[in-house]
């Protein structure tokens, strides 16, 4: 079964509104979670690294004021797309690494498809 | 970061063995090779991971030559449900940063009846 879960799986919103996407690790604690964005027919692009109890680390070109990340607990990270516009429509995917520092399996959520009208 | 190169697409028929090769010429000593499968509108799913030689699990085999500059994912007897995009990722899995695991373009495998 899924070990990383995202909610909602699909969301449609009006331009200018904010949308929150949740990412949960279901049976393990994740001090670090990752957020990706994927446009149609393209690969996954890392947006930011979410760190529990501290500020997220954003990749170059990703606006941190637009894509707010909060990692308030060891099992939950949230991505809020603020003042969404049609160009923010995309498939957002989170992931988390299970186990200690020498365990390499990265689990991905089911993804959340955002459509901004 | 080790850059990966894969074929953009491959076609196969049901029941055949499929081999997808990934080139990673600048792989580092601490890097592992991980393959993921992604269906449309779903998150990637872990398939297999290896460091050198051969690794086999219930769904695939991973062949890594001695120089580790490439790797081959082998899917035995594919079915229509194996149609998906397959990603080869190379990176230091002991690192806490996903930055070490960069997604390349992936290979779109289409299994035909």
PDB file of N, CA and C in Angstrom, chain A residues 32 34 36 38 43-44 57 59 91 93 97 101 104-106 108-110 113, chain B residues 36 38 41-44 46 49 87 93-99 101 103-104:
ATOM      1  N   UNK A  32      12.601  14.989   6.143  1.00  0.00           N
ATOM      2  CA  UNK A  32      12.733  15.709   4.876  1.00  0.00           C
ATOM      3  C   UNK A  32      11.735  15.172   3.871  1.00  0.00           C
ATOM      4  N   UNK A  34      10.054  16.179  -0.193  1.00  0.00           N
ATOM      5  CA  UNK A  34      10.408  16.898  -1.407  1.00  0.00           C
ATOM      6  C   UNK A  34       9.167  17.167  -2.227  1.00  0.00           C
ATOM      7  N   UNK A  36       7.756  18.181  -6.086  1.00  0.00           N
ATOM      8  CA  UNK A  36       8.066  18.242  -7.503  1.00  0.00           C
ATOM      9  C   UNK A  36       6.862  18.812  -8.260  1.00  0.00           C
ATOM     10  N   UNK A  38       5.275  18.624 -12.311  1.00  0.00           N
ATOM     11  CA  UNK A  38       5.396  17.937 -13.593  1.00  0.00           C
ATOM     12  C   UNK A  38       4.351  18.471 -14.565  1.00  0.00           C
ATOM     13  N   UNK A  43       9.251  15.635 -17.614  1.00  0.00           N
ATOM     14  CA  UNK A  43       9.756  14.927 -16.445  1.00  0.00           C
ATOM     15  C   UNK A  43       9.430  15.699 -15.166  1.00  0.00           C
ATOM     16  N   UNK A  44       9.752  15.099 -14.040  1.00  0.00           N
ATOM     17  CA  UNK A  44       9.528  15.766 -12.756  1.00  0.00           C
ATOM     18  C   UNK A  44      10.644  16.779 -12.501  1.00  0.00           C
ATOM     19  N   UNK A  57      14.016  24.591   1.507  1.00  0.00           N
ATOM     20  CA  UNK A  57      15.068  24.982   0.563  1.00  0.00           C
ATOM     21  C   UNK A  57      14.489  24.925  -0.839  1.00  0.00           C
ATOM     22  N   UNK A  59      14.516  25.385  -5.042  1.00  0.00           N
ATOM     23  CA  UNK A  59      15.385  25.303  -6.203  1.00  0.00           C
ATOM     24  C   UNK A  59      15.394  26.645  -6.931  1.00  0.00           C
ATOM     25  N   UNK A  91       0.868  19.138 -12.321  1.00  0.00           N
ATOM     26  CA  UNK A  91       0.771  17.954 -11.462  1.00  0.00           C
ATOM     27  C   UNK A  91       1.851  18.086 -10.400  1.00  0.00           C
ATOM     28  N   UNK A  93       3.788  16.663  -7.073  1.00  0.00           N
ATOM     29  CA  UNK A  93       4.083  15.370  -6.456  1.00  0.00           C
ATOM     30  C   UNK A  93       5.041  15.576  -5.290  1.00  0.00           C
ATOM     31  N   UNK A  97      11.830  10.131   2.031  1.00  0.00           N
ATOM     32  CA  UNK A  97      12.760   9.011   2.110  1.00  0.00           C
ATOM     33  C   UNK A  97      12.524   8.286   3.426  1.00  0.00           C
ATOM     34  N   UNK A 101      19.811   7.297   7.350  1.00  0.00           N
ATOM     35  CA  UNK A 101      20.579   7.978   6.307  1.00  0.00           C
ATOM     36  C   UNK A 101      21.138   7.042   5.249  1.00  0.00           C
ATOM     37  N   UNK A 104      17.977   4.114   0.969  1.00  0.00           N
ATOM     38  CA  UNK A 104      17.824   5.003  -0.171  1.00  0.00           C
ATOM     39  C   UNK A 104      16.500   5.020  -0.871  1.00  0.00           C
ATOM     40  N   UNK A 105      15.505   4.303  -0.378  1.00  0.00           N
ATOM     41  CA  UNK A 105      14.268   4.242  -1.140  1.00  0.00           C
ATOM     42  C   UNK A 105      13.441   5.493  -0.921  1.00  0.00           C
ATOM     43  N   UNK A 106      13.156   6.156  -2.030  1.00  0.00           N
ATOM     44  CA  UNK A 106      12.379   7.389  -2.021  1.00  0.00           C
ATOM     45  C   UNK A 106      10.957   7.041  -2.443  1.00  0.00           C
ATOM     46  N   UNK A 108       7.044   8.122  -3.338  1.00  0.00           N
ATOM     47  CA  UNK A 108       6.324   9.252  -3.905  1.00  0.00           C
ATOM     48  C   UNK A 108       4.836   9.159  -3.584  1.00  0.00           C
ATOM     49  N   UNK A 109       4.232  10.324  -3.438  1.00  0.00           N
ATOM     50  CA  UNK A 109       2.787  10.379  -3.283  1.00  0.00           C
ATOM     51  C   UNK A 109       2.098  10.141  -4.613  1.00  0.00           C
ATOM     52  N   UNK A 110       0.776  10.105  -4.547  1.00  0.00           N
ATOM     53  CA  UNK A 110      -0.013   9.822  -5.754  1.00  0.00           C
ATOM     54  C   UNK A 110      -0.081  11.018  -6.704  1.00  0.00           C
ATOM     55  N   UNK A 113      -3.343  17.025  -8.974  1.00  0.00           N
ATOM     56  CA  UNK A 113      -3.464  17.792 -10.221  1.00  0.00           C
ATOM     57  C   UNK A 113      -4.212  19.080  -9.940  1.00  0.00           C
TER      58      UNK A 113
ATOM     59  N   UNK B  36      12.582   4.042 -11.564  1.00  0.00           N
ATOM     60  CA  UNK B  36      11.193   4.267 -11.177  1.00  0.00           C
ATOM     61  C   UNK B  36      10.292   4.101 -12.390  1.00  0.00           C
ATOM     62  N   UNK B  38       6.437   5.290 -13.864  1.00  0.00           N
ATOM     63  CA  UNK B  38       5.354   6.250 -13.655  1.00  0.00           C
ATOM     64  C   UNK B  38       4.250   6.049 -14.677  1.00  0.00           C
ATOM     65  N   UNK B  41      -0.673  10.511 -14.568  1.00  0.00           N
ATOM     66  CA  UNK B  41      -1.376  11.100 -13.425  1.00  0.00           C
ATOM     67  C   UNK B  41      -1.163  10.324 -12.125  1.00  0.00           C
ATOM     68  N   UNK B  42      -0.008   9.683 -12.007  1.00  0.00           N
ATOM     69  CA  UNK B  42       0.362   9.023 -10.755  1.00  0.00           C
ATOM     70  C   UNK B  42       1.791   9.390 -10.390  1.00  0.00           C
ATOM     71  N   UNK B  43       2.128   9.231  -9.112  1.00  0.00           N
ATOM     72  CA  UNK B  43       3.499   9.450  -8.705  1.00  0.00           C
ATOM     73  C   UNK B  43       4.387   8.294  -9.130  1.00  0.00           C
ATOM     74  N   UNK B  44       5.681   8.524  -9.253  1.00  0.00           N
ATOM     75  CA  UNK B  44       6.600   7.442  -9.624  1.00  0.00           C
ATOM     76  C   UNK B  44       6.602   6.330  -8.585  1.00  0.00           C
ATOM     77  N   UNK B  46       8.847   3.000  -7.153  1.00  0.00           N
ATOM     78  CA  UNK B  46      10.168   2.368  -7.103  1.00  0.00           C
ATOM     79  C   UNK B  46      10.123   0.995  -7.766  1.00  0.00           C
ATOM     80  N   UNK B  49      16.861  -0.934  -7.349  1.00  0.00           N
ATOM     81  CA  UNK B  49      18.031  -0.098  -7.081  1.00  0.00           C
ATOM     82  C   UNK B  49      19.272  -0.968  -6.997  1.00  0.00           C
ATOM     83  N   UNK B  87      12.060   5.878 -15.435  1.00  0.00           N
ATOM     84  CA  UNK B  87      13.110   6.848 -15.142  1.00  0.00           C
ATOM     85  C   UNK B  87      14.313   6.169 -14.489  1.00  0.00           C
ATOM     86  N   UNK B  93      22.299   7.991  -2.349  1.00  0.00           N
ATOM     87  CA  UNK B  93      21.060   7.770  -1.621  1.00  0.00           C
ATOM     88  C   UNK B  93      21.229   7.952  -0.123  1.00  0.00           C
ATOM     89  N   UNK B  94      22.456   8.082   0.320  1.00  0.00           N
ATOM     90  CA  UNK B  94      22.651   8.328   1.737  1.00  0.00           C
ATOM     91  C   UNK B  94      22.512   9.801   2.060  1.00  0.00           C
ATOM     92  N   UNK B  95      22.468  10.600   1.041  1.00  0.00           N
ATOM     93  CA  UNK B  95      22.316  12.034   1.254  1.00  0.00           C
ATOM     94  C   UNK B  95      20.884  12.375   1.598  1.00  0.00           C
ATOM     95  N   UNK B  96      20.688  13.414   2.373  1.00  0.00           N
ATOM     96  CA  UNK B  96      19.339  13.828   2.737  1.00  0.00           C
ATOM     97  C   UNK B  96      18.706  14.711   1.688  1.00  0.00           C
ATOM     98  N   UNK B  97      19.395  14.941   0.603  1.00  0.00           N
ATOM     99  CA  UNK B  97      18.858  15.871  -0.378  1.00  0.00           C
ATOM    100  C   UNK B  97      18.375  15.164  -1.628  1.00  0.00           C
ATOM    101  N   UNK B  98      17.156  15.433  -2.017  1.00  0.00           N
ATOM    102  CA  UNK B  98      16.627  14.879  -3.268  1.00  0.00           C
ATOM    103  C   UNK B  98      17.335  15.484  -4.453  1.00  0.00           C
ATOM    104  N   UNK B  99      18.077  16.561  -4.193  1.00  0.00           N
ATOM    105  CA  UNK B  99      18.833  17.194  -5.268  1.00  0.00           C
ATOM    106  C   UNK B  99      19.800  16.198  -5.892  1.00  0.00           C
ATOM    107  N   UNK B 101      19.091  13.220  -6.558  1.00  0.00           N
ATOM    108  CA  UNK B 101      18.343  12.326  -7.430  1.00  0.00           C
ATOM    109  C   UNK B 101      17.581  13.178  -8.433  1.00  0.00           C
ATOM    110  N   UNK B 103      15.689  13.737 -11.991  1.00  0.00           N
ATOM    111  CA  UNK B 103      14.956  13.011 -13.013  1.00  0.00           C
ATOM    112  C   UNK B 103      15.405  13.456 -14.395  1.00  0.00           C
ATOM    113  N   UNK B 104      15.747  12.480 -15.228  1.00  0.00           N
ATOM    114  CA  UNK B 104      16.026  12.756 -16.630  1.00  0.00           C
ATOM    115  C   UNK B 104      14.733  12.749 -17.404  1.00  0.00           C
TER     116      UNK B 104
END
